Amino acid sequence: AQSVTQLGSHVSVSEGALVLLRCNYSSSVPPYLFWYVQYPNQGLQLLLKYTSAATLVKGINGFEAEFKKSETSFHLTKPSAHMSDAAEYFCAVTSYNQGGKLIFGQGTELSVKP
Amino acid sequence: DADVTQTPRNRITKTGKRIMLECSQTKGHDRMYWYRQDPGLGLRLIYYSFDVKDINKGEISDGYSVSRQAQAKFSLSLESAIPNQTALYFCATSVGQGSTDTQYFGPGTRLTVL
């Protein structure tokens, strides 16, 4: 079985500060990993995904994530937070034998202070 | 116009009532999914469909049923609503090429069962 754990249900940063959202996964087969973002009153949209090519994945809006197999992690970072980054972020995992079914983490709400 | 639409956007109903949530997509995707989102639990898969004749149970299908009326339409029914089905429900689609597909989400339906 696969699972995802997001450390910290709420993260607060100042505008211009580093954003770090943590995601650890469990999978008995090679995983595919995703980060989705949910802005208030909207559906989720894809930020980036790891599909077993490059371990450092760049996404939209300046976000990136690094796949670390030894640490079973896929943390999301952005060098400088912007007010518009305030949202809820979800990490998700699947694999070749799951038919595209995603297992989501609990979500991390990011607040950005001026 | 949005690629994935959900109706209604908000619904309040009473215990025991039958409720249908509808999802339509103009993306031409084969795969469609229904999730529910609860605070602190992330998104959990209810049902998914890989084409009109292929419907599968997800992680939490008890108390729900679905109908794939056409490639573009996927409805979720609550046969006899109960208060713990109060949640935010999302429909999603993917093109159907494989496990690394991006899923595209609708705006959600907020359901309250009194």
Short mmCIF file of C-alpha atoms in Angstrom, two decimals:
data_model
loop_
_atom_site.label_atom_id
_atom_site.label_comp_id
_atom_site.label_asym_id
_atom_site.label_seq_id
_atom_site.Cartn_x
_atom_site.Cartn_y
_atom_site.Cartn_z
CA ALA A 1 0.00 0.00 0.00
CA GLN A 2 1.06 3.54 -0.63
CA SER A 3 0.76 6.51 1.69
CA VAL A 4 1.77 10.14 2.00
CA THR A 5 2.50 12.17 5.10
CA GLN A 6 2.69 15.94 5.02
CA LEU A 7 4.44 17.34 8.07
CA GLY A 8 2.69 20.41 9.35
CA SER A 9 -0.95 21.14 8.65
CA HIS A 10 -0.23 24.84 8.69
CA VAL A 11 2.91 26.74 7.70
CA SER A 12 3.32 30.50 7.98
CA VAL A 13 6.09 32.49 6.30
CA SER A 14 6.84 36.14 5.68
CA GLU A 15 6.69 37.56 2.20
CA GLY A 16 10.08 37.06 0.57
CA ALA A 17 11.07 34.18 2.85
CA LEU A 18 11.83 30.63 1.83
CA VAL A 19 8.86 28.29 1.51
CA LEU A 20 9.43 24.67 2.53
CA LEU A 21 6.52 22.22 2.60
CA ARG A 22 7.39 18.69 3.62
CA CYS A 23 6.13 15.47 2.08
CA ASN A 24 7.21 11.93 2.89
CA TYR A 25 5.87 8.91 1.07
CA SER A 26 5.69 5.18 1.50
CA SER A 27 5.67 2.89 -1.51
CA SER A 28 6.83 -0.65 -2.16
CA VAL A 29 7.33 0.12 -5.86
CA PRO A 30 8.90 3.12 -7.58
CA PRO A 31 6.59 6.08 -6.97
CA TYR A 32 5.30 8.88 -9.08
CA LEU A 33 4.84 12.00 -6.96
CA PHE A 34 2.74 15.11 -7.41
CA TRP A 35 2.20 18.44 -5.75
CA TYR A 36 -1.17 20.12 -6.24
CA VAL A 37 -2.28 23.55 -5.03
CA GLN A 38 -5.77 24.60 -4.02
CA TYR A 39 -6.53 28.32 -3.92
CA PRO A 40 -9.53 29.42 -1.85
CA ASN A 41 -12.85 28.29 -3.30
CA GLN A 42 -11.19 26.57 -6.24
CA GLY A 43 -10.34 23.07 -7.35
CA LEU A 44 -6.84 21.64 -7.27
CA GLN A 45 -4.29 22.38 -9.96
CA LEU A 46 -0.99 20.70 -10.66
CA LEU A 47 2.18 22.45 -9.49
CA LEU A 48 4.67 19.78 -10.55
CA LYS A 49 5.23 16.06 -10.79
CA TYR A 50 8.04 13.52 -10.54
CA THR A 51 7.82 10.72 -13.07
CA SER A 52 11.21 9.01 -12.59
CA ALA A 53 13.21 11.27 -14.88
CA ALA A 54 15.12 14.16 -13.23
CA THR A 55 15.03 14.11 -9.45
CA LEU A 56 14.81 17.90 -9.24
CA VAL A 57 11.50 18.94 -10.69
CA LYS A 58 10.57 22.51 -11.54
CA GLY A 59 6.96 23.58 -11.58
CA ILE A 60 4.81 26.61 -12.06
CA ASN A 61 5.05 29.87 -10.11
CA GLY A 62 8.69 29.31 -9.12
CA PHE A 63 8.12 26.13 -7.11
CA GLU A 64 10.38 23.11 -7.26
CA ALA A 65 10.69 19.76 -5.50
CA GLU A 66 13.44 17.21 -5.15
CA PHE A 67 12.85 13.47 -5.08
CA LYS A 68 15.09 11.81 -2.50
CA LYS A 69 14.69 8.07 -2.52
CA SER A 70 16.96 7.50 0.48
CA GLU A 71 14.81 9.83 2.57
CA THR A 72 11.48 8.85 0.92
CA SER A 73 10.80 12.56 0.58
CA PHE A 74 9.52 14.98 -2.00
CA HIS A 75 9.61 18.37 -0.30
CA LEU A 76 8.29 21.46 -2.07
CA THR A 77 10.30 24.70 -2.00
CA LYS A 78 10.18 28.23 -3.31
CA PRO A 79 13.02 30.66 -2.65
CA SER A 80 10.87 33.73 -2.05
CA ALA A 81 7.23 33.64 -0.95
CA HIS A 82 4.66 35.91 -2.48
CA MET A 83 1.30 36.87 -1.03
CA SER A 84 -0.38 35.06 -3.91
CA ASP A 85 1.17 31.76 -2.76
CA ALA A 86 -1.26 31.56 0.16
CA ALA A 87 -3.20 28.36 -0.47
CA GLU A 88 -3.47 24.73 0.55
CA TYR A 89 -0.90 22.36 -0.88
CA PHE A 90 -1.33 18.63 -1.36
CA CYS A 91 1.29 15.99 -2.01
CA ALA A 92 0.12 12.81 -3.77
CA VAL A 93 1.61 9.47 -4.78
CA THR A 94 0.82 6.79 -7.31
CA SER A 95 2.77 4.15 -9.25
CA TYR A 96 2.72 2.21 -12.50
CA ASN A 97 0.39 -0.45 -11.06
CA GLN A 98 -2.24 1.93 -9.62
CA GLY A 99 -3.93 2.91 -12.85
CA GLY A 100 -3.51 6.58 -12.16
CA LYS A 101 -5.25 6.50 -8.77
CA LEU A 102 -3.74 9.12 -6.51
CA ILE A 103 -3.22 8.84 -2.76
CA PHE A 104 -3.21 12.32 -1.24
CA GLY A 105 -1.61 13.64 1.88
CA GLN A 106 -3.55 15.58 4.48
CA GLY A 107 -2.65 18.95 3.02
CA THR A 108 -0.62 21.91 4.30
CA GLU A 109 -2.12 25.35 4.47
CA LEU A 110 0.41 28.04 3.64
CA SER A 111 -0.06 31.55 5.01
CA VAL A 112 2.10 34.44 3.81
CA LYS A 113 2.51 37.44 6.08
CA PRO A 114 3.25 40.88 4.63
CA ASP B 1 -15.65 28.36 -20.03
CA ALA B 2 -14.29 25.95 -17.46
CA ASP B 3 -13.06 22.59 -18.73
CA VAL B 4 -14.50 20.65 -15.77
CA THR B 5 -17.78 21.84 -14.32
CA GLN B 6 -19.72 20.61 -11.31
CA THR B 7 -23.32 21.20 -10.38
CA PRO B 8 -24.57 22.23 -7.96
CA ARG B 9 -21.78 24.23 -6.33
CA ASN B 10 -23.50 24.18 -2.97
CA ARG B 11 -26.23 21.93 -1.61
CA ILE B 12 -27.89 21.58 1.74
CA THR B 13 -30.02 18.52 2.26
CA LYS B 14 -31.54 16.42 5.02
CA THR B 15 -30.66 12.99 6.33
CA GLY B 16 -32.18 10.23 4.23
CA LYS B 17 -32.57 12.23 1.04
CA ARG B 18 -31.15 11.02 -2.28
CA ILE B 19 -28.71 13.48 -3.80
CA MET B 20 -27.00 13.59 -7.19
CA LEU B 21 -23.88 15.59 -7.94
CA GLU B 22 -23.03 16.09 -11.58
CA CYS B 23 -19.76 16.54 -13.40
CA SER B 24 -19.20 17.48 -17.02
CA GLN B 25 -15.97 17.97 -18.94
CA THR B 26 -15.05 19.44 -22.29
CA LYS B 27 -11.44 18.19 -22.25
CA GLY B 28 -12.20 15.00 -24.15
CA HIS B 29 -10.57 12.93 -21.42
CA ASP B 30 -11.38 9.26 -20.94
CA ARG B 31 -10.79 8.99 -17.20
CA MET B 32 -12.98 10.61 -14.56
CA TYR B 33 -12.80 10.54 -10.78
CA TRP B 34 -14.85 11.53 -7.75
CA TYR B 35 -13.10 12.58 -4.53
CA ARG B 36 -14.26 13.95 -1.22
CA GLN B 37 -12.23 16.42 0.80
CA ASP B 38 -12.46 16.61 4.58
CA PRO B 39 -10.39 18.95 6.75
CA GLY B 40 -7.22 17.23 7.93
CA LEU B 41 -7.81 14.17 5.74
CA GLY B 42 -6.90 15.47 2.30
CA LEU B 43 -8.75 14.03 -0.69
CA ARG B 44 -10.02 10.47 -0.77
CA LEU B 45 -11.11 8.63 -3.90
CA ILE B 46 -14.74 7.52 -4.02
CA TYR B 47 -15.14 6.10 -7.54
CA TYR B 48 -13.28 6.28 -10.80
CA SER B 49 -14.06 5.46 -14.42
CA PHE B 50 -11.60 4.75 -17.21
CA ASP B 51 -14.27 4.84 -19.89
CA VAL B 52 -18.05 4.66 -20.21
CA LYS B 53 -18.15 0.91 -19.56
CA ASP B 54 -15.47 0.79 -16.86
CA ILE B 55 -16.38 1.94 -13.34
CA ASN B 56 -14.40 1.08 -10.25
CA LYS B 57 -14.71 1.57 -6.52
CA GLY B 58 -12.20 3.74 -4.78
CA GLU B 59 -11.08 3.96 -1.21
CA ILE B 60 -14.42 5.04 0.31
CA SER B 61 -17.29 3.94 -1.95
CA ASP B 62 -19.77 2.79 0.71
CA GLY B 63 -22.93 4.90 0.63
CA TYR B 64 -22.20 6.24 -2.87
CA SER B 65 -22.94 5.19 -6.42
CA VAL B 66 -21.96 6.61 -9.79
CA SER B 67 -23.13 6.72 -13.36
CA ARG B 68 -21.04 7.44 -16.44
CA GLN B 69 -23.70 8.61 -18.85
CA ALA B 70 -21.26 9.59 -21.58
CA GLN B 71 -17.56 10.22 -21.99
CA ALA B 72 -18.11 13.76 -20.80
CA LYS B 73 -20.46 13.13 -17.87
CA PHE B 74 -19.92 11.37 -14.55
CA SER B 75 -22.50 11.64 -11.77
CA LEU B 76 -22.18 10.80 -8.10
CA SER B 77 -25.22 9.78 -6.06
CA LEU B 78 -25.75 9.54 -2.37
CA GLU B 79 -28.56 7.02 -2.03
CA SER B 80 -29.58 8.05 1.49
CA ALA B 81 -27.52 10.97 2.73
CA ILE B 82 -26.15 10.98 6.26
CA PRO B 83 -24.45 13.80 8.20
CA ASN B 84 -20.96 12.32 7.96
CA GLN B 85 -21.20 12.70 4.18
CA THR B 86 -20.99 16.45 4.70
CA ALA B 87 -17.86 17.37 2.74
CA LEU B 88 -16.43 19.09 -0.29
CA TYR B 89 -16.71 16.88 -3.36
CA PHE B 90 -14.44 17.15 -6.38
CA CYS B 91 -14.65 15.68 -9.83
CA ALA B 92 -11.42 15.25 -11.80
CA THR B 93 -10.43 14.06 -15.26
CA SER B 94 -7.28 12.75 -16.90
CA VAL B 95 -6.42 11.96 -20.46
CA GLY B 96 -5.87 8.23 -19.85
CA GLN B 97 -2.34 7.75 -21.10
CA GLY B 98 -0.98 6.26 -17.90
CA SER B 99 -0.14 6.61 -14.24
CA THR B 100 1.73 9.88 -14.66
CA ASP B 101 -1.28 11.70 -16.11
CA THR B 102 -2.15 15.06 -14.64
CA GLN B 103 -5.61 15.18 -13.12
CA TYR B 104 -7.73 18.25 -13.80
CA PHE B 105 -10.17 19.20 -11.08
CA GLY B 106 -13.53 20.88 -11.10
CA PRO B 107 -14.36 23.70 -8.69
CA GLY B 108 -16.05 21.42 -6.18
CA THR B 109 -19.49 20.93 -4.66
CA ARG B 110 -19.96 21.76 -1.02
CA LEU B 111 -22.53 19.36 0.42
CA THR B 112 -24.10 19.75 3.84
CA VAL B 113 -26.29 16.98 5.25
CA LEU B 114 -28.40 18.05 8.20
#
